[in-house]
Short mmCIF file of C-alpha atoms in Angstrom, two decimals:
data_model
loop_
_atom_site.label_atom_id
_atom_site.label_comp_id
_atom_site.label_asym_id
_atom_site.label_seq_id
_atom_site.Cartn_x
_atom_site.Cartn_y
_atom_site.Cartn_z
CA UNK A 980 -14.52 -36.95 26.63
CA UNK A 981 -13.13 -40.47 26.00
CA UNK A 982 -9.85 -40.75 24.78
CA UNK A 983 -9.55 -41.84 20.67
CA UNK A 984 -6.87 -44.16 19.06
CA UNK A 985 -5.75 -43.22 16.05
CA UNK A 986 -8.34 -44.69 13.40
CA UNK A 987 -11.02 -43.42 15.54
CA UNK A 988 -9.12 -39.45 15.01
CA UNK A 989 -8.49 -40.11 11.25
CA UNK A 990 -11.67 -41.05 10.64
CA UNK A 991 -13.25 -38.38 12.40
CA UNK A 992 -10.88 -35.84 10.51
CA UNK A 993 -11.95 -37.05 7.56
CA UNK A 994 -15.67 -36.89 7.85
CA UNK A 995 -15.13 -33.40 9.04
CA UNK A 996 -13.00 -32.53 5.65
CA UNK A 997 -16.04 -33.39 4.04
CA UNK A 998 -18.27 -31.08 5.64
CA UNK A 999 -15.99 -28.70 5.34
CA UNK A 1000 -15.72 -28.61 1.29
CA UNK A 1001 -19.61 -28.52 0.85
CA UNK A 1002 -18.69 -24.95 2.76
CA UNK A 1003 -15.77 -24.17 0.27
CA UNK A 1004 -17.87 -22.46 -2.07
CA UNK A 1005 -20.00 -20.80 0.19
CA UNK A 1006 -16.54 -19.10 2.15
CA UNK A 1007 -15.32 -18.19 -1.74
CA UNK A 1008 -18.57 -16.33 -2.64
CA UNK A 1009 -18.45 -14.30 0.86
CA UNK A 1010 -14.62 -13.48 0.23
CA UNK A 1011 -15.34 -12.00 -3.23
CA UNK A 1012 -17.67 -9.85 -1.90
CA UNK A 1013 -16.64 -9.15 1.72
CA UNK A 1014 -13.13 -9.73 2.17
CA UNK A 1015 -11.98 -10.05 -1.88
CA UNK A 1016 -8.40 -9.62 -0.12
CA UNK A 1017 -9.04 -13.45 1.17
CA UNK A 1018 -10.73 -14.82 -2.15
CA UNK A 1019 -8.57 -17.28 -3.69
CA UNK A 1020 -7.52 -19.00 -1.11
CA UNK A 1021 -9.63 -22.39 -1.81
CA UNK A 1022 -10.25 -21.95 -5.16
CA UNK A 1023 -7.59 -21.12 -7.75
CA UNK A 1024 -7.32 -17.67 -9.56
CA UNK A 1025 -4.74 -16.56 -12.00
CA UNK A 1026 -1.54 -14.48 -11.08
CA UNK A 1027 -2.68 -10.67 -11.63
CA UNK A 1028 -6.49 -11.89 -11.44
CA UNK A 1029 -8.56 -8.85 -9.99
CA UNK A 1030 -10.34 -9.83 -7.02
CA UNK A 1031 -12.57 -6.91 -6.50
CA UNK A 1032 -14.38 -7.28 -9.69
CA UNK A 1033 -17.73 -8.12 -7.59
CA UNK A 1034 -17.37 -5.44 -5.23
CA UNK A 1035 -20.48 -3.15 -6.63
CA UNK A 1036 -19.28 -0.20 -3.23
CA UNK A 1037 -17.44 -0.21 0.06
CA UNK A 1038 -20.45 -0.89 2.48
CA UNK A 1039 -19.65 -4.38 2.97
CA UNK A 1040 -15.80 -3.93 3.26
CA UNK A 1041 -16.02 -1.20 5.59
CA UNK A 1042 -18.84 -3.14 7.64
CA UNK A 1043 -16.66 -5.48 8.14
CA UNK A 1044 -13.51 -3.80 9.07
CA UNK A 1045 -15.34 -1.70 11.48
CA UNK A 1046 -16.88 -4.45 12.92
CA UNK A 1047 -13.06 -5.87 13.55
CA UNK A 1048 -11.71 -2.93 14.93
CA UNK A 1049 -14.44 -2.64 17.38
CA UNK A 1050 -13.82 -6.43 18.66
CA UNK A 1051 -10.14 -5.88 18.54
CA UNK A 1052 -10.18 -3.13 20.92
CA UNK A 1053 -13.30 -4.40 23.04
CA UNK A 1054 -11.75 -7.92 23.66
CA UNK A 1055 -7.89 -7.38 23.07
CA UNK A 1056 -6.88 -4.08 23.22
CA UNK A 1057 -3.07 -3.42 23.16
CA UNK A 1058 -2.95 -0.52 25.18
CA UNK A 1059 -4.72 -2.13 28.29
CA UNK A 1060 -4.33 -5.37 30.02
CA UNK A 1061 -6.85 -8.41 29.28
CA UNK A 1062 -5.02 -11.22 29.94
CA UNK A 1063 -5.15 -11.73 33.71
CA UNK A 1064 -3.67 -15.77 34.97
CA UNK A 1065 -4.84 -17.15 38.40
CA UNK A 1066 -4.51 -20.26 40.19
CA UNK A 1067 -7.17 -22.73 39.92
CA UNK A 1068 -6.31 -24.20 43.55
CA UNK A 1069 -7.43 -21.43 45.92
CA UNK A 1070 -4.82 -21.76 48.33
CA UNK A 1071 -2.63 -20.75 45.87
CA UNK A 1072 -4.19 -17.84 44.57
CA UNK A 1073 -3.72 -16.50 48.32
CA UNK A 1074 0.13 -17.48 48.62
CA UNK A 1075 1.50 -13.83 47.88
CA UNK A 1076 4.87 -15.69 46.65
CA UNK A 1077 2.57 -17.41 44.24
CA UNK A 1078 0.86 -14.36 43.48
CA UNK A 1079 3.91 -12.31 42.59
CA UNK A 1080 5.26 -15.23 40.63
CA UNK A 1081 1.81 -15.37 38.55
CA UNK A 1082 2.10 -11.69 38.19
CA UNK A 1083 5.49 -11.71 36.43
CA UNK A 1084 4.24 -14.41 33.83
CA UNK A 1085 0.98 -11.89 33.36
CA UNK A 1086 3.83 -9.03 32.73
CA UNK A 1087 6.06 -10.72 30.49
CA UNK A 1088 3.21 -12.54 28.79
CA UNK A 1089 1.89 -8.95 28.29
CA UNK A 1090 4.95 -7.75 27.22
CA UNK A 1091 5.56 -10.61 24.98
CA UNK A 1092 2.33 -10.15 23.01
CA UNK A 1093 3.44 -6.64 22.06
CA UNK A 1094 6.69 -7.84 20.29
CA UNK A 1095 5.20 -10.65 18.45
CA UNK A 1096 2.26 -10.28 15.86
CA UNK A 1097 -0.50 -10.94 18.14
CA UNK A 1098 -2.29 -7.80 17.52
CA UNK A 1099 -2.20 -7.09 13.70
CA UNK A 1100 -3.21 -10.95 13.71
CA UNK A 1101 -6.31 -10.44 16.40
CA UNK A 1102 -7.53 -7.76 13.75
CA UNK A 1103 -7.59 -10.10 10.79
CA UNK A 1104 -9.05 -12.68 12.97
CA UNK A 1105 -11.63 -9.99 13.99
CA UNK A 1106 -12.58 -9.75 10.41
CA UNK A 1107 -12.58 -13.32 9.28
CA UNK A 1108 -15.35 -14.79 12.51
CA UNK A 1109 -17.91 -12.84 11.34
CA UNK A 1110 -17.56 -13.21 7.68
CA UNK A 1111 -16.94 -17.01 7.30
CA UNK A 1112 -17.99 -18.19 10.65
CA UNK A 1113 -13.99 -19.41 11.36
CA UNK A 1114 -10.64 -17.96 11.54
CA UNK A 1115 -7.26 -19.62 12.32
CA UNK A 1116 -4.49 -17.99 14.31
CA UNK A 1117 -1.09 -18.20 13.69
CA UNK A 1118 1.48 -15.86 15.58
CA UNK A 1119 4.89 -15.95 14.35
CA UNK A 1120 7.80 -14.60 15.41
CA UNK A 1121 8.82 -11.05 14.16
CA UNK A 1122 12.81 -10.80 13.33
CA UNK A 1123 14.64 -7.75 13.27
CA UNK A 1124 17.09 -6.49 10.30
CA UNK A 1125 20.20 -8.72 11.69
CA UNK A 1126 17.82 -11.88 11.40
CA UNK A 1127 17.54 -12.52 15.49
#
């Protein structure tokens, strides 16, 4: 992959953002019917606007959450390990010092993903893929009562 300069990024951003609205109406129309909790988001609607108006039964909503919860616990389930780091030099990966150090990042990276969002997040994300073909992940940091 060559490396870009800065007009050659912008430019390719922007011809991108162009693609992207001609799919803007096409992501609306699947939210109102599929995920109405999501519709809205690129076009406007009013404060108090109901968003399940086009929603003739559950079938679709439930398809769809089902179909989250089974990725969610198939690819990132929180109450098994799926993240697993190695070495890409193999001498490394057979340095037990190395290996124990790698371990402990594994653990607290584990660990880590418990405290933070990362799982209620990995369900919505679960949802989103297969309805508009995209999601976005954003994990932020959960703060306890004394604001820490």
């Amino acid at each position: 992959m060559k490396r870009m300069d800065a007009a050659e990024l912008l430019a390719l951003h922007s011809r991108a953002s162009q693609q992207q609205i001609l799919l803007h109406n096409e992501w609306d129309k699947l939210a109102r019917y599929i995920r109405p909790s999501m519709s809205g988001m690129i076009s406007e609607t009013q404060p108090g606007e109901a968003r399940t108006q086009d929603v003739y039964d559950s079938t679709a909503l439930q398809a769809v959450a089902d179909l989250g919860n089974y990725l969610s616990a198939g690819l990132t389930p929180s109450a098994s390990p799926w993240l697993n780091l190695t070495f890409r030099q193999d001498e490394l990966n057979e340095d037990n010092a190395a290996i124990d150090w790698l371990q402990q990042c594994t653990e607290a990276l584990r660990a880590e993903s418990l405290r933070w969002n990362v799982y209620p997040t990995m369900g919505e994300v679960y949802q989103d893929v297969p309805t508009f073909g995209s999601a976005a992940i954003q994990c932020d940091a959960r703060y306890d009562w004394a604001g820490r």
